[in-house]
Coordinates of C-alpha atoms in Angstrom, one line a residue:
Chain S
X1 CA -19.3 1.1 -4.8
X2 CA -17.4 3.6 -2.8
X3 CA -15.7 2.2 0.4
X4 CA -12.8 3.1 2.7
X5 CA -10.4 0.2 3.3
X6 CA -6.8 -1.1 3.9
X7 CA -4.4 -2.0 1.1
X8 CA -5.0 -5.8 2.7
X9 CA -8.8 -4.9 2.5
X10 CA -8.3 -3.9 -1.0
X11 CA -6.1 -7.0 -1.8
X12 CA -8.7 -9.6 -0.5
X13 CA -11.6 -7.6 -2.5
X14 CA -9.5 -8.1 -5.7
X15 CA -9.2 -11.4 -5.0
X16 CA -12.9 -12.1 -3.9
X17 CA -14.1 -10.3 -7.4
X18 CA -11.7 -12.5 -9.5
X19 CA -13.2 -15.6 -8.1
X20 CA -10.5 -17.6 -7.4
X21 CA -11.5 -21.5 -6.3
X22 CA -8.7 -22.1 -3.8
X23 CA -7.2 -19.7 -1.9
X24 CA -3.8 -21.2 0.3
X25 CA -1.9 -19.3 2.4
X26 CA 0.3 -19.1 5.7
X27 CA 0.1 -15.8 7.8
X28 CA 2.8 -13.2 8.1
X29 CA 2.8 -9.8 9.4
X30 CA 1.7 -7.6 7.6
X31 CA 0.1 -9.9 5.1
X32 CA -2.3 -11.5 7.6
X33 CA -5.2 -9.3 7.4
X34 CA -5.7 -10.3 3.8
X35 CA -6.1 -13.8 4.4
X36 CA -8.5 -13.1 7.1
X37 CA -10.5 -11.0 5.4
X38 CA -11.0 -13.8 2.6
X39 CA -11.4 -16.1 5.7
X40 CA -14.2 -13.7 6.8
X41 CA -15.7 -13.7 3.2
X42 CA -16.0 -17.4 2.8
X43 CA -17.4 -17.8 6.1
X44 CA -20.2 -15.1 5.4
X45 CA -20.9 -17.2 1.9
X46 CA -19.5 -13.9 0.1
X47 CA -17.0 -16.0 -2.1
X48 CA -17.4 -19.5 -3.1
X49 CA -13.9 -20.8 -2.2
X50 CA -12.1 -23.0 -0.5
X51 CA -9.4 -22.1 2.1
X52 CA -6.7 -24.8 2.3
X53 CA -4.3 -24.1 5.3
X54 CA -0.9 -25.3 5.1
X55 CA 2.1 -25.4 7.1
X56 CA 4.3 -22.8 5.5
X57 CA 4.4 -20.7 2.6
X58 CA 6.3 -23.2 0.3
X59 CA 3.2 -25.4 1.2
X60 CA 1.0 -22.7 0.1
X61 CA 2.4 -22.7 -3.3
X62 CA 2.9 -26.2 -3.6
X63 CA -0.9 -26.1 -3.3
X64 CA -1.8 -23.1 -5.5
X65 CA 0.3 -25.3 -8.3
X66 CA -1.3 -28.4 -7.5
X67 CA -4.7 -27.1 -7.7
X68 CA -4.2 -24.4 -10.7
X69 CA -2.5 -27.5 -12.5
X70 CA -6.1 -28.8 -12.6
X71 CA -7.2 -25.6 -14.3
X72 CA -8.6 -24.0 -11.4
X73 CA -7.9 -20.2 -10.4
X74 CA -6.0 -20.0 -7.4
X75 CA -4.7 -17.2 -4.9
X76 CA -2.3 -16.5 -2.2
X77 CA -0.5 -13.8 -0.5
X78 CA 2.8 -13.7 1.6
X79 CA 5.0 -11.3 2.7
X80 CA 9.3 -10.9 3.2
X81 CA 10.6 -14.1 4.9
X82 CA 7.5 -15.9 3.6
X83 CA 8.1 -15.4 0.0
X84 CA 11.9 -16.2 0.1
X85 CA 10.7 -19.5 1.5
X86 CA 8.4 -19.7 -1.5
X87 CA 11.3 -19.4 -3.4
X88 CA 11.5 -23.1 -4.9
X89 CA 8.0 -23.0 -5.9
X90 CA 7.9 -19.6 -7.6
X91 CA 9.7 -21.3 -10.1
X92 CA 7.9 -24.4 -10.4
X93 CA 4.8 -22.4 -10.8
X94 CA 6.5 -20.0 -13.7
X95 CA 8.1 -23.0 -15.4
X96 CA 5.0 -25.3 -15.4
X97 CA 3.4 -22.2 -17.1
X98 CA 0.6 -21.8 -14.2
X99 CA -0.8 -18.3 -14.2
X100 CA -1.2 -18.0 -10.2
X101 CA -2.0 -14.7 -8.6
X102 CA -0.5 -13.6 -5.4
X103 CA -0.4 -10.3 -3.5
X104 CA 3.1 -9.8 -1.8
X105 CA 3.0 -7.3 1.2
X106 CA 6.4 -5.9 0.7
X107 CA 7.9 -6.1 4.1
X108 CA 12.5 -5.7 5.2
X109 CA 14.1 -9.0 5.2
X110 CA 15.8 -10.3 8.5
X111 CA 18.2 -10.0 10.1
X112 CA 17.6 -7.7 11.6
X113 CA 14.2 -8.3 12.2
X114 CA 11.6 -5.7 10.7
X115 CA 8.2 -6.0 9.8
X116 CA 8.0 -2.4 7.8
X117 CA 8.4 -1.5 4.3
X118 CA 10.8 -2.3 1.5
X119 CA 11.4 -4.0 -1.9
X120 CA 13.9 -6.5 -1.2
X121 CA 11.7 -9.4 -1.1
X122 CA 10.1 -9.0 -4.2
X123 CA 13.0 -7.8 -6.1
X124 CA 14.6 -10.6 -5.0
X125 CA 12.3 -12.9 -7.0
X126 CA 12.7 -11.2 -10.2
X127 CA 14.1 -13.8 -12.1
X128 CA 11.7 -16.4 -11.1
X129 CA 9.6 -15.7 -13.9
X130 CA 6.7 -14.0 -12.3
X131 CA 5.3 -10.8 -14.0
X132 CA 5.5 -8.0 -11.1
X133 CA 3.4 -5.0 -10.7
X134 CA 3.8 -2.6 -7.8
X135 CA 1.0 -0.5 -6.7
X136 CA 1.0 3.0 -5.5
X137 CA -2.1 3.2 -3.2
X138 CA -5.1 0.9 -2.5
X139 CA -7.2 1.3 -5.5
X140 CA -4.3 0.0 -7.6
X141 CA -3.9 -2.8 -5.3
X142 CA -7.4 -3.9 -5.9
X143 CA -7.5 -3.2 -9.6
X144 CA -4.0 -5.0 -9.8
X145 CA -5.4 -8.3 -8.7
X146 CA -8.2 -8.1 -11.1
X147 CA -5.2 -7.1 -14.1
X148 CA -2.9 -9.9 -13.1
X149 CA -5.5 -12.5 -13.8
X150 CA -6.3 -10.9 -16.8
X151 CA -2.7 -11.2 -18.2
X152 CA -1.1 -13.7 -16.8
X153 CA -4.5 -16.0 -17.8
X154 CA -3.7 -14.8 -21.5
X155 CA -3.2 -17.7 -23.8
X156 CA 0.0 -15.9 -25.1
X157 CA 1.1 -15.4 -21.6
X158 CA 0.4 -18.0 -18.9
X159 CA 2.7 -17.2 -16.5
X160 CA 2.1 -16.2 -12.7
X161 CA 1.8 -12.6 -11.4
X162 CA 2.5 -10.8 -8.2
X163 CA 1.0 -7.9 -6.9
X164 CA 2.7 -6.0 -4.6
X165 CA 1.6 -3.3 -1.8
X166 CA 4.3 -1.9 0.7
X167 CA 3.8 -2.9 4.6
X168 CA 2.0 -0.7 6.9
X169 CA 2.3 2.5 4.2
X170 CA -0.4 0.6 2.1
X171 CA -1.4 -2.8 3.8
X172 CA -2.4 -1.0 7.0
X173 CA -3.8 2.4 5.6
X174 CA -7.1 2.9 5.0
X175 CA -8.1 5.0 1.8
X176 CA -11.1 5.6 -0.1
X177 CA -11.3 2.5 -2.8
X178 CA -14.0 2.0 -5.4
X179 CA -15.1 -1.3 -5.5
X180 CA -15.8 -2.6 -8.8
X181 CA -19.0 -4.2 -9.4
X182 CA -19.1 -8.0 -9.8
X183 CA -20.7 -8.1 -13.0
X184 CA -18.5 -5.9 -14.4
X185 CA -15.5 -8.0 -13.4
X186 CA -17.0 -11.0 -14.7
X187 CA -17.4 -9.8 -18.0
X188 CA -13.7 -8.3 -18.1
X189 CA -12.0 -11.5 -16.6
X190 CA -13.6 -14.7 -18.1
X191 CA -12.9 -18.1 -16.3
X192 CA -9.9 -19.7 -16.3
X193 CA -9.3 -21.7 -19.3
X194 CA -5.8 -23.5 -19.0
X195 CA -5.0 -25.0 -22.0
X196 CA -2.5 -28.0 -20.4
X197 CA -4.7 -28.5 -17.4
X198 CA -4.5 -32.3 -15.7
X199 CA -7.9 -33.8 -16.7
X200 CA -9.2 -37.2 -15.0
X201 CA -8.7 -40.1 -17.7
X202 CA -6.3 -38.3 -19.8
X203 CA -2.9 -39.2 -18.2
X204 CA 0.2 -37.0 -19.1
X205 CA 3.2 -35.9 -17.1
X206 CA 4.6 -32.5 -16.8
X207 CA 8.1 -31.5 -15.3
X208 CA 10.2 -34.4 -16.4
X209 CA 13.6 -34.6 -17.4
X210 CA 14.5 -32.5 -20.2
X211 CA 17.6 -33.1 -22.0
X212 CA 19.9 -30.7 -23.1
X213 CA 18.9 -30.7 -26.7
X214 CA 15.5 -29.5 -25.6
X215 CA 15.4 -27.5 -22.2
X216 CA 16.8 -24.3 -24.0
X217 CA 13.9 -24.1 -26.2
X218 CA 11.5 -24.5 -23.0
X219 CA 13.3 -21.6 -21.6
X220 CA 12.7 -19.5 -24.6
X221 CA 9.2 -20.1 -24.9
X222 CA 8.9 -18.4 -21.4
X223 CA 11.1 -15.7 -22.5
X224 CA 8.9 -15.2 -25.5
X225 CA 5.7 -15.1 -23.1
X226 CA 7.0 -12.7 -21.2
X227 CA 7.6 -10.7 -24.1
X228 CA 4.2 -10.9 -25.4
X229 CA 2.8 -10.0 -21.7
X230 CA 4.0 -6.6 -22.8
X231 CA 0.8 -6.5 -25.7
X232 CA -1.2 -8.4 -23.4
X233 CA -0.6 -5.8 -20.8
X234 CA -1.6 -2.8 -22.6
X235 CA -4.9 -4.5 -24.4
X236 CA -5.7 -5.4 -20.3
X237 CA -5.6 -1.4 -19.2
X238 CA -7.5 -0.6 -22.6
X239 CA -10.2 -2.7 -21.8
X240 CA -10.1 -2.0 -18.1
X241 CA -10.3 2.0 -18.6
X242 CA -13.3 1.2 -20.9
X243 CA -14.9 -1.1 -18.5
X244 CA -14.0 0.9 -15.2
X245 CA -12.6 3.8 -16.1
X246 CA -9.4 3.8 -14.3
X247 CA -6.3 4.0 -16.3
X248 CA -3.3 2.3 -15.8
X249 CA 0.4 1.8 -17.7
X250 CA 3.4 -0.2 -17.3
X251 CA 5.2 3.2 -17.3
X252 CA 3.1 6.6 -15.8
X253 CA 4.8 10.0 -16.8
X254 CA 3.7 12.6 -14.5
X255 CA 4.4 16.1 -15.4
X256 CA 7.3 14.7 -17.7
X257 CA 6.5 17.3 -20.3
X258 CA 9.0 19.9 -20.4
X259 CA 10.8 18.2 -17.5
X260 CA 14.5 18.4 -17.4
X261 CA 15.2 15.8 -14.7
X262 CA 13.4 13.0 -13.7
X263 CA 12.4 10.8 -10.7
X264 CA 11.9 7.4 -11.4
X265 CA 10.1 5.3 -8.6
X266 CA 8.2 2.2 -8.0
X267 CA 5.5 1.9 -5.3
X268 CA 4.1 4.2 -3.0
X269 CA 6.8 6.8 -2.8
X270 CA 5.6 7.8 -6.4
X271 CA 2.5 8.8 -4.7
X272 CA 4.2 11.4 -2.3
X273 CA 6.8 12.5 -5.1
X274 CA 3.4 13.5 -6.9
X275 CA 2.9 16.1 -4.5
X276 CA 6.7 17.3 -4.5
X277 CA 6.7 17.5 -8.3
X278 CA 3.8 19.8 -8.2
X279 CA 4.9 22.0 -5.6
X280 CA 8.7 22.2 -7.2
X281 CA 6.9 22.8 -10.7
X282 CA 4.9 25.8 -9.3
X283 CA 8.3 27.0 -8.5
X284 CA 9.5 26.9 -11.7
X285 CA 11.5 23.9 -11.1
X286 CA 11.5 21.5 -14.4
X287 CA 11.1 18.2 -12.6
X288 CA 8.7 15.3 -13.9
X289 CA 8.0 11.8 -12.5
X290 CA 8.5 8.5 -13.9
X291 CA 6.4 5.7 -12.3
X292 CA 7.5 2.3 -12.9
X293 CA 4.3 0.0 -12.1
X294 CA 5.5 -3.1 -14.2
X295 CA 9.2 -4.3 -13.3
X296 CA 8.4 -7.7 -14.9
X297 CA 8.3 -7.6 -17.8
X298 CA 10.4 -4.4 -18.1
X299 CA 9.0 -1.7 -20.1
X300 CA 12.7 -0.7 -21.4
X301 CA 10.9 0.7 -24.7
X302 CA 8.7 3.2 -22.5
X303 CA 11.5 4.2 -20.1
X304 CA 13.9 4.9 -22.8
X305 CA 11.5 7.0 -24.6
X306 CA 10.7 9.1 -21.6
X307 CA 14.1 9.5 -20.2
X308 CA 16.7 9.5 -23.1
X309 CA 16.3 13.3 -23.5
X310 CA 16.4 14.3 -19.6
X311 CA 19.5 16.2 -18.6
X312 CA 19.9 13.7 -15.5
X313 CA 17.9 10.9 -14.2
X314 CA 17.3 10.0 -10.5
X315 CA 16.5 6.6 -10.0
X316 CA 15.0 5.8 -6.3
X317 CA 15.5 2.2 -5.2
X318 CA 13.6 1.0 -2.0
X319 CA 16.2 -2.0 -2.1
X320 CA 19.3 -2.7 -2.7
X321 CA 21.3 -5.6 -4.6
X322 CA 24.6 -6.1 -2.8
X323 CA 27.9 -5.3 -4.6
X324 CA 26.1 -3.3 -7.2
X325 CA 23.2 -0.7 -7.6
X326 CA 19.4 -0.8 -6.6
X327 CA 17.6 -3.2 -9.1
X328 CA 15.4 -0.3 -10.5
X329 CA 18.8 1.5 -11.4
X330 CA 20.2 -1.4 -13.0
X331 CA 17.4 -1.9 -15.3
X332 CA 17.1 2.1 -16.1
X333 CA 20.6 2.2 -16.9
X334 CA 20.7 -0.8 -19.1
X335 CA 17.3 0.4 -20.8
X336 CA 19.1 3.5 -21.8
X337 CA 22.4 2.4 -22.8
X338 CA 23.7 4.0 -25.7
X339 CA 21.4 7.2 -25.4
X340 CA 22.0 7.6 -21.6
X341 CA 21.8 11.2 -19.7
X342 CA 23.6 10.7 -16.4
X343 CA 21.8 8.5 -13.8
X344 CA 22.1 8.7 -10.3
X345 CA 21.0 5.7 -8.0
X346 CA 19.0 6.8 -4.3
X347 CA 18.5 4.1 -1.8
X348 CA 15.8 5.3 0.2
X349 CA 13.4 4.0 2.9
X350 CA 14.8 0.5 3.5
X351 CA 13.0 -1.2 6.5
X352 CA 10.1 1.4 6.3
X353 CA 12.1 4.2 6.9
X354 CA 10.0 7.2 6.4
X355 CA 10.7 8.9 2.8
X356 CA 9.5 12.4 3.7
X357 CA 8.6 15.3 1.3
X358 CA 12.3 17.0 2.4
X359 CA 13.8 13.7 1.3
X360 CA 12.5 13.8 -2.2
X361 CA 13.1 17.8 -2.4
X362 CA 16.5 17.1 -1.5
X363 CA 17.2 14.4 -4.5
X364 CA 15.5 16.5 -7.1
X365 CA 18.2 19.4 -5.8
X366 CA 20.9 16.9 -5.9
X367 CA 20.0 15.6 -9.5
X368 CA 19.4 19.4 -10.9
X369 CA 23.0 19.8 -9.7
X370 CA 23.9 16.4 -11.2
X371 CA 22.5 17.8 -14.6
X372 CA 24.6 21.1 -14.5
X373 CA 28.1 19.8 -13.4
X374 CA 27.9 16.3 -14.2
X375 CA 27.8 12.6 -12.1
X376 CA 29.7 13.2 -8.7
X377 CA 28.9 9.3 -7.9
X378 CA 26.4 6.7 -9.3
X379 CA 24.9 5.6 -5.9
X380 CA 23.8 7.2 -2.5
X381 CA 22.2 6.4 0.5
X382 CA 19.6 8.7 1.5
X383 CA 19.2 9.8 5.0
X384 CA 21.7 7.8 6.4
X385 CA 22.5 7.9 10.2
X386 CA 26.2 9.4 10.2
X387 CA 26.3 9.9 6.9
X388 CA 28.3 7.4 4.2
X389 CA 32.0 6.8 4.5
Chain Y
X1 CA -5.0 19.5 4.5
X2 CA -5.7 18.8 8.4
X3 CA -3.4 16.1 9.8
X4 CA -4.6 14.6 12.9
X5 CA -3.1 12.3 15.2
X6 CA -4.6 10.1 18.1
X7 CA -3.1 9.1 21.1
X8 CA -4.6 6.1 23.1
X9 CA -3.3 3.0 24.7
X10 CA -3.3 -0.5 22.9
X11 CA -7.0 -1.9 23.1
X12 CA -8.8 1.5 23.8
X13 CA -9.8 1.6 20.2
X14 CA -8.1 4.4 18.7
X15 CA -7.4 2.9 15.1
X16 CA -11.0 1.9 15.1
X17 CA -11.9 5.5 15.9
X18 CA -9.6 7.0 13.1
X19 CA -11.3 4.4 10.6
X20 CA -14.9 5.5 11.3
X21 CA -13.8 9.0 11.5
X22 CA -12.3 8.5 8.0
X23 CA -15.4 6.7 7.0
X24 CA -17.8 9.5 7.9
X25 CA -15.4 12.2 6.5
X26 CA -15.5 10.3 3.0
X27 CA -19.6 9.8 3.1
X28 CA -19.6 13.7 3.1
X29 CA -17.6 14.4 -0.1
X30 CA -14.0 14.7 1.2
X31 CA -11.0 12.8 1.0
X32 CA -9.4 10.7 4.0
X33 CA -6.7 8.7 4.7
X34 CA -5.7 7.0 8.1
X35 CA -3.3 4.7 9.7
X36 CA -1.6 3.4 13.0
X37 CA 1.8 4.0 14.1
X38 CA 3.6 1.5 12.4
X39 CA 4.7 -0.2 15.2
X40 CA 4.3 -3.4 17.2
X41 CA 1.3 -2.4 19.6
X42 CA 0.8 -4.4 22.8
X43 CA -2.4 -3.9 24.9
X44 CA -1.9 -1.2 27.4
X45 CA 1.1 0.2 25.8
X46 CA 0.7 4.0 24.6
X47 CA -0.3 3.9 20.5
X48 CA -1.0 6.6 18.1
X49 CA -3.0 6.9 14.8
X50 CA -3.4 9.4 12.2
X51 CA -5.5 10.7 10.1
X52 CA -5.4 13.4 6.9
X53 CA -8.6 15.1 5.6
X54 CA -8.4 17.0 2.5
X55 CA -11.0 18.3 -0.4
X56 CA -9.0 16.9 -2.8
X57 CA -7.5 12.9 -3.1
X58 CA -4.8 12.7 -0.7
X59 CA -1.4 11.3 -2.1
X60 CA 1.0 11.8 0.7
X61 CA 2.4 8.7 1.9
X62 CA 4.6 9.8 4.9
X63 CA 3.8 9.8 8.4
X64 CA 2.6 12.8 10.2
X65 CA 5.0 15.0 11.9
X66 CA 3.2 18.7 12.4
X67 CA -0.4 17.6 13.5
X68 CA -3.0 20.4 13.3
X69 CA -5.3 18.3 16.0
X70 CA -4.1 16.2 18.7
X71 CA -6.7 14.0 20.4
X72 CA -5.8 12.2 23.9
X73 CA -7.9 9.3 24.8
X74 CA -6.2 8.7 27.9
X75 CA -5.3 11.7 30.1
X76 CA -2.7 9.4 31.7
X77 CA -0.5 9.5 28.6
X78 CA 0.2 13.3 29.1
X79 CA 2.8 12.0 31.8
X80 CA 3.9 9.6 29.1
X81 CA 4.1 10.8 25.8
X82 CA 4.8 14.1 24.5
X83 CA 1.2 14.7 22.9
X84 CA 2.3 17.9 22.0
X85 CA 5.1 16.7 19.9
X86 CA 5.3 18.7 16.3
X87 CA 1.4 20.3 16.8
X88 CA 1.1 23.5 14.9
X89 CA 0.9 26.6 16.6
X90 CA -2.8 27.4 17.3
X91 CA -3.8 23.7 16.8
X92 CA -6.0 22.0 18.8
X93 CA -5.9 19.5 21.8
X94 CA -8.6 17.4 22.4
X95 CA -8.4 15.8 25.7
X96 CA -10.7 13.3 27.5
X97 CA -10.8 14.8 30.9
X98 CA -13.6 14.8 33.7
X99 CA -11.7 16.9 36.1
X100 CA -10.5 20.7 36.5
X101 CA -9.1 21.4 33.2
X102 CA -6.7 24.2 34.7
X103 CA -4.7 21.2 35.9
X104 CA -4.1 20.3 32.9
X105 CA -0.3 20.7 31.4
X106 CA -1.1 22.5 27.9
X107 CA 0.2 25.6 27.0
X108 CA -2.5 27.5 26.3
X109 CA -1.1 30.4 24.8
X110 CA 0.2 28.4 21.9
X111 CA -3.0 25.4 21.8
X112 CA -6.7 25.4 21.8
X113 CA -7.7 23.0 24.6
X114 CA -10.7 21.0 24.1
X115 CA -12.0 18.7 27.0
X116 CA -14.6 16.4 27.3
X117 CA -15.3 13.4 29.9
X118 CA -15.1 10.9 27.6
X119 CA -14.6 7.9 30.3
X120 CA -17.8 9.3 32.2
X121 CA -20.0 9.4 29.4
X122 CA -18.6 5.7 28.3
X123 CA -19.3 4.3 32.2
X124 CA -22.8 5.9 31.8
X125 CA -23.6 4.1 28.9
X126 CA -22.0 0.8 29.7
X127 CA -19.1 0.5 27.1
X128 CA -16.1 -1.4 28.0
X129 CA -15.8 -2.2 31.8
X130 CA -15.7 -0.2 34.7
X131 CA -11.8 -0.6 34.8
X132 CA -11.3 -0.1 31.0
X133 CA -14.1 2.0 29.7
X134 CA -14.0 2.5 26.0
X135 CA -13.9 5.8 25.0
X136 CA -13.2 5.9 21.4
X137 CA -16.8 6.6 20.1
X138 CA -16.9 9.4 22.7
X139 CA -14.3 10.8 21.8
X140 CA -15.2 10.9 18.0
X141 CA -18.2 12.7 19.1
X142 CA -15.8 15.2 20.8
X143 CA -13.8 15.8 17.7
X144 CA -16.8 16.9 15.5
X145 CA -18.4 19.0 18.2
X146 CA -14.9 20.8 18.6
X147 CA -13.7 20.7 14.8
X148 CA -16.6 20.7 12.8
X149 CA -14.7 18.8 10.3
X150 CA -17.7 16.3 10.2
X151 CA -21.4 16.5 11.0
X152 CA -22.8 14.9 14.2
X153 CA -25.3 13.3 11.9
X154 CA -23.2 11.5 9.6
X155 CA -21.2 10.1 12.5
X156 CA -23.9 8.9 14.4
X157 CA -24.8 6.9 11.3
X158 CA -21.4 5.5 10.7
X159 CA -20.5 4.6 14.0
X160 CA -23.9 2.8 14.3
X161 CA -23.3 0.7 11.2
X162 CA -19.7 0.3 12.0
X163 CA -19.0 -0.1 15.8
X164 CA -18.2 -3.9 16.5
X165 CA -20.6 -4.3 19.4
X166 CA -22.9 -2.2 21.5
X167 CA -24.0 0.1 18.1
X168 CA -26.9 2.2 19.7
X169 CA -25.0 3.1 23.0
X170 CA -21.9 3.9 21.1
X171 CA -24.0 6.4 18.4
X172 CA -25.4 7.6 21.6
X173 CA -21.6 8.5 23.1
X174 CA -21.0 10.2 20.2
X175 CA -23.7 12.5 20.5
X176 CA -23.5 13.2 24.3
X177 CA -19.7 13.8 23.8
X178 CA -20.5 16.4 20.4
X179 CA -22.9 18.0 23.2
X180 CA -20.7 18.1 26.0
X181 CA -16.9 18.8 24.4
X182 CA -15.9 22.2 25.7
X183 CA -13.1 24.7 24.8
X184 CA -11.3 25.6 27.9
X185 CA -10.6 29.7 27.5

C-alpha cells in the first residue's frame, strides 16, 4: 500500500507489522509521535499489543527485558537523553541475549539543549552489544524494524537491535512510503521462538554471579553472535529482496565504479550526497559514495574492499568522540589498516545543523586536494562559525 | 524540482496543509516530500512548512533556501517575517488577502502575485472560529488554482479524506479558493 508518512509514522508501521505483544516507552521529543501512533493503532484495534506506560526510559527498557525474557516480542523507542538513561538496561538486554528491537530518533545531547539531529546518542551506545542500523529515508526506517527483528531473533544472533532515524530530517518529514502487506511480513518474520525463555513451572536463574573462570567465555559467545550476525544479515536482505523487492546491504556502494575519491556517510546525509555525486559525476569528477547502514556489526571487510584502492577517502561523522576522531572515521581507518589511502574526517551537522549541497561539494573538493597533495590534517569541523583554531 | 514554503502561525494548520498537498501530489504519480520548520513551534507564533515536488524520487534532505513558490496563510506575517527570503526571481507568492492587492508590499517586477480571500471563505464555511478562522484548506485550493501542480479533483478528495474535521466544508473551501484565486497583474 502506497502512503505518505513521516519517519516516525514509518517506524510505528514497522512495529505494527512486526506484531510485538508488548510496547513500553516513555515520551521524549522527537520520538513521541512513534508511540502516539502505536497507541492509536492499539486503540483502533489494528494492533494486538499491550502498551505499558512507565516512569522513565530506564523502566521502559526494564519492562521490555522482563517481557522479552518470557519469549514475547517487544518494541520501544527513544531519543538522546532517554537513550542515555537506558544505558545500563541496554547492556542488560544484550547480555541476557534478548532480541528486543528499538527505534531511536537520533537527537543531540544536552547541554546545551537541542532537539535536533546528530548521531552522538546512538554512537555512544556502540559498545553495549546491540546491533545498529542507520536509516537513510522513511522507507528504510519502516523496513529496518522488520529486518531488525528478523536478524536479532535468529538463533545464531539473539542480540537486541536499534534502528535509527534522524530527528526531524526523517522523523517529522513526510515522504512516499510503501507499506508492506501484513501477510508478506508474517511469512518473512516468523513468531519469536526464544530458546532460553522463562517458563512457568520450570524455574531457572539467569544473570547471576559468574566467576572469573567462566565470565570471559560468555563475552566471547556474544562476540561470536555479532560475527554470525553478518551472515544472518545477508540472508535477511536476500529474503527481503525476494519478498518485498527492496534491496538493502550493510554497506551501499553508490557510483563507486571508476571513483578516485569516496565519501563515507551514515544516515540521511547520504541521501543528499547521492544528488551531489550525480551532479559532480556529470561534470567529470570521479567521486563515489559508500553509505554505511550497519554500524554494528561493522562491515569491515566490505569497507576495505570498497575503499582500499581509492586515492583518498572522506569520512563524514554526524557525531564526535571527544579526544580523537568521529566514530565512523575511527572504524574506517581501522578497517583499512595496512592498505589505507589517506583518510580525512569531517565533523558535520551536529545539533541538527543543516548539511547542505554546497557543504558536500566543498568536502569533495577538499578530498580531491588530499588525493593530489596528501593529507593536510586528519580531522576538520565543517561549516564552523568563526572557523577552527 | 519545485520547492515551496508555507508561512503561517502555529495552530493555523500550515503543516497539516503541506501534508495533504504532498498526499495529493503523490496520488497523481509524482513525488513529494514535506517537513515543518525544525523548530519549537507555539500557537500563534510564525511557523513555516516546506514542500518539494518532483517527477522523480526526491533524495535531498536539506532545508529549502531558494523556494519557487511561497504561500502566506496570514497577511499580517508580511510585517513580521521576510516571506520573500530566497524566493527565486519570477517565483510566485500566494497570499491570503481579501483587500486591495495594490496595498501588499510585493515587488511585482520580481515576483508573480496571487491573492485569495481564504479568510472570507473559511468564515463563510464555518471553518475555525470568527477570531481564528482555519484557512489552510482554502489556501491549498488557491495553490492548486494558481500553480496547477495538482488537480482540483485529487485535492478535493484528499482533503475530504484527510481533514481532521468538517470534511465537506474543507473540500468546499478547496473548490471555492481554486475558483477564486487570481493573479494580480
